[in-house]
CSV table of C-alpha atoms in Angstrom, one decimal:
chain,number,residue,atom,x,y,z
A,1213,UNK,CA,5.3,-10.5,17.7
A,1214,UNK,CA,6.3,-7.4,19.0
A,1215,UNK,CA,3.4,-4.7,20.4
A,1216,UNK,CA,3.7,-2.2,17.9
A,1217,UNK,CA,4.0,-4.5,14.6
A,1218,UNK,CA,0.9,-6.2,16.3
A,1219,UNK,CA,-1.2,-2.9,16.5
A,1220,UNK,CA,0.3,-1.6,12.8
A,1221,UNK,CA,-1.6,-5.0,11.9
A,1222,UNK,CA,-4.6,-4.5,13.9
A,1223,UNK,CA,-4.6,-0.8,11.7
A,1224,UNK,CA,-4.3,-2.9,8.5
A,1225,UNK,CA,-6.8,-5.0,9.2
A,1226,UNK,CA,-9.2,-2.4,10.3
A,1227,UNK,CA,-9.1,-0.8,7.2
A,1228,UNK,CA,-10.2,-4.1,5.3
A,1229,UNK,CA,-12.3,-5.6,7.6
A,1230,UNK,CA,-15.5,-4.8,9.0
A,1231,UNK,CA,-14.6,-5.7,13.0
A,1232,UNK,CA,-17.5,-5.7,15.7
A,1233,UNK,CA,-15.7,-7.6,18.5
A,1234,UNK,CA,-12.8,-8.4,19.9
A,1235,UNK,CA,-12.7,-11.8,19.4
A,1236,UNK,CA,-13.1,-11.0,15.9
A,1237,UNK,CA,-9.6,-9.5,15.9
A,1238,UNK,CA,-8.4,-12.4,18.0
A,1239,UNK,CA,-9.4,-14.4,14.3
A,1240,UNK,CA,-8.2,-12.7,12.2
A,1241,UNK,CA,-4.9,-12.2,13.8
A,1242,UNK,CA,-5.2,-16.1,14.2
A,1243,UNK,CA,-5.5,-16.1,10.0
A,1244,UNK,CA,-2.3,-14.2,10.0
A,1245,UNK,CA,-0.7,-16.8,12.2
A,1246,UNK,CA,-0.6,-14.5,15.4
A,1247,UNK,CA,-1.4,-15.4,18.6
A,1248,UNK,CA,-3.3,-13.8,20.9
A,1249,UNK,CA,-5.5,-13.5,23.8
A,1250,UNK,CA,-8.9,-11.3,23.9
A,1251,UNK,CA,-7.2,-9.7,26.9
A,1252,UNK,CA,-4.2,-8.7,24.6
A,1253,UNK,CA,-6.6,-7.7,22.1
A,1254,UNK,CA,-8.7,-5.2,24.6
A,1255,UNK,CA,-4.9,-3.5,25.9
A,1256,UNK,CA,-4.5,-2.9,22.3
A,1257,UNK,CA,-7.8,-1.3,21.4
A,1258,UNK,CA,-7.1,0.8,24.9
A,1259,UNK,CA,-3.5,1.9,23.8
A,1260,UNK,CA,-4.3,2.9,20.1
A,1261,UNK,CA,-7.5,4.3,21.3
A,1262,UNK,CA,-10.1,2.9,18.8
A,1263,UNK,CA,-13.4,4.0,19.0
A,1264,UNK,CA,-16.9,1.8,18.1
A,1265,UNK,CA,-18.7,3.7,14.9
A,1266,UNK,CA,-21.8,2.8,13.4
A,1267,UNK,CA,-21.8,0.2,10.8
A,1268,UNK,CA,-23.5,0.0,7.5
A,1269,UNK,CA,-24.7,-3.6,7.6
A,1270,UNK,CA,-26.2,-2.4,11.8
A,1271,UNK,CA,-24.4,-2.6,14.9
A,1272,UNK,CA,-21.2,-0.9,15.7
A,1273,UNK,CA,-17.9,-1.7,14.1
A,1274,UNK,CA,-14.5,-0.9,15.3
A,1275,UNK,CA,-12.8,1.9,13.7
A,1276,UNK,CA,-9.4,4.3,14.4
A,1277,UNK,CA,-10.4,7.7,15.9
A,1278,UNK,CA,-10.0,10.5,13.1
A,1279,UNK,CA,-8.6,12.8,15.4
A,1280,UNK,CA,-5.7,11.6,16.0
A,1281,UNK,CA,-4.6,11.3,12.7
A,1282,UNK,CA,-5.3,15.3,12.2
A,1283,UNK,CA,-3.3,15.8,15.5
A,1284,UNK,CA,-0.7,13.7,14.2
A,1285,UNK,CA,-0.3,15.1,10.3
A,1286,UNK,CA,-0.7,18.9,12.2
A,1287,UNK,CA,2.4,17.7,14.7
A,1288,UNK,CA,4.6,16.9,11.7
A,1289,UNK,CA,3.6,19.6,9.7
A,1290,UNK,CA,4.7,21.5,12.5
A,1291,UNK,CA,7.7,19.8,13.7
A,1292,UNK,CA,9.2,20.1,9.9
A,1293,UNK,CA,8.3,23.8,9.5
A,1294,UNK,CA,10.2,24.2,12.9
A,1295,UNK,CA,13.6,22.2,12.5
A,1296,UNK,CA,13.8,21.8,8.2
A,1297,UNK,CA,17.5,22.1,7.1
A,1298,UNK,CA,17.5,20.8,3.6
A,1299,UNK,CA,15.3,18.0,1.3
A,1300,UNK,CA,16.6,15.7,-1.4
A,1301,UNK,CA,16.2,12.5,-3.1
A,1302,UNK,CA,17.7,9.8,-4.5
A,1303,UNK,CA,16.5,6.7,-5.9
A,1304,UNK,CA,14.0,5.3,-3.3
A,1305,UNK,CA,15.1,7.3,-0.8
A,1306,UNK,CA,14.8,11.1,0.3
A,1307,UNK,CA,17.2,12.4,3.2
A,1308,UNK,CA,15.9,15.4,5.2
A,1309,UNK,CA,18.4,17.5,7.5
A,1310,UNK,CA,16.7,19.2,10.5
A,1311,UNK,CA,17.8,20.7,13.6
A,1312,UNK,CA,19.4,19.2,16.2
A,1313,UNK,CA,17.0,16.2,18.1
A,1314,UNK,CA,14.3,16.7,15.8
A,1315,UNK,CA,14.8,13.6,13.5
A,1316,UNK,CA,13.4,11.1,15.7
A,1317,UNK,CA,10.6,13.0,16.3
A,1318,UNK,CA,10.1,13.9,12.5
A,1319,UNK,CA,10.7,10.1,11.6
A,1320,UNK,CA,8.4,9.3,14.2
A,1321,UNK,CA,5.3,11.3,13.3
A,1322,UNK,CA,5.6,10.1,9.6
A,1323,UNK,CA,6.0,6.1,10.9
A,1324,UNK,CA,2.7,7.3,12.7
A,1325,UNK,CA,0.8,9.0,9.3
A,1326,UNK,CA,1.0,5.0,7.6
A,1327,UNK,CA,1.7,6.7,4.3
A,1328,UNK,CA,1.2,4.1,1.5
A,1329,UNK,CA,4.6,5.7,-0.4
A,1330,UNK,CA,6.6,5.0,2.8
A,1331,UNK,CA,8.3,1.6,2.9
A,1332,UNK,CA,10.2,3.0,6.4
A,1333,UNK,CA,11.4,5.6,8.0
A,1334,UNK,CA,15.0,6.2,9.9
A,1335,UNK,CA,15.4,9.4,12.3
A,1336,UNK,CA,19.0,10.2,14.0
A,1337,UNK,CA,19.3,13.4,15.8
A,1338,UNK,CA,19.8,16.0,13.5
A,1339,UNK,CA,18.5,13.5,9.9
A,1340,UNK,CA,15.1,11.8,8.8
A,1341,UNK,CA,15.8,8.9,5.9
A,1342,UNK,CA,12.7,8.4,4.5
A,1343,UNK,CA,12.5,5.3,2.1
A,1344,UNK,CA,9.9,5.2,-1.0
A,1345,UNK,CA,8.4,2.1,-2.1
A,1346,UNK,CA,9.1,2.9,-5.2
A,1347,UNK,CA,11.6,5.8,-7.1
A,1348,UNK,CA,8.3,8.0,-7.8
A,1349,UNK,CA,7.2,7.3,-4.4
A,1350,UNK,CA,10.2,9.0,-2.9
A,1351,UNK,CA,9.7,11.5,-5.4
A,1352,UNK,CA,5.9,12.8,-4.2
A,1353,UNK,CA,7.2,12.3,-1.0
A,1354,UNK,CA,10.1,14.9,-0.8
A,1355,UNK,CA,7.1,16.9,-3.2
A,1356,UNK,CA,5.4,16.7,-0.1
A,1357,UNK,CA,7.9,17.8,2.1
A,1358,UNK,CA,8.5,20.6,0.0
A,1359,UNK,CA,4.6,21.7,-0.2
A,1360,UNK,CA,4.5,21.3,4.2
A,1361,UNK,CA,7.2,24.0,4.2
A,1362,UNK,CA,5.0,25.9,1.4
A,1363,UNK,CA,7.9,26.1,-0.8
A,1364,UNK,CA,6.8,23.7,-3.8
């Protein structure tokens, strides 16, 4: 398994699962039939930057620093306001023109956000193809899009 669907799991499972140590994500990555080493484990918790929080049941738990997904949401807020040609959907999926070098960046940020309408996201250089879980999804999300740039 490659590093980053290892540490989108390691989000998942954070969000489920009450984690104190790092061998407990070395379990529970074992339950999903992924291999790995405690040593792999602490890289991972260095690179995504997770931070030990207080726990309702005592101790400290694991948890993803809050921060950064402000930072993030601001950054793509930002980057569409900056490079947004045109919005429009179809089906499942919604196709965004932007400037010039911007779609990777765009497609990028919104990988990053782990919206639960976004199946997966495609950025060339100057187009973001954003594809819905489901037709509504797609839907809410070019809403979205719409209500970033404040035009609704």
């Amino acid at each position: 398994m490659r590093k980053k669907e290892r540490q989108r799991l390691i989000k998942q499972l954070l969000t489920s699962n009450n984690i104190q140590r790092q061998e407990d994500f070395v379990s529970l990555l074992d339950k999903q039939g992924i291999k790995v080493t405690q040593a792999t484990v602490s890289r991972d918790i260095k690179d995504m930057q997770l931070v030990k929080v207080p726990s309702v049941t005592g101790g400290y738990r694991y948890s993803l620093p809050t921060q950064k997904n402000i930072d993030t949401e601001k950054k793509l807020v930002q980057s569409i306001r900056d490079s947004f040609v045109s919005v429009d959907s179809q089906d499942k999926l919604v196709f965004m023109k932007v400037l010039p070098g911007s779609g990777p960046v765009i497609s990028s940020l919104m990988y990053q956000m782990n919206y639960s309408r976004i199946f997966g996201t495609l950025g060339d250089d100057n187009t973001v193809l954003i594809i819905g879980k489901t037709e509504a999804d797609a839907i809410n999300m070019r809403n979205q899009i719409n209500s970033m740039l404040g035009t609704e």
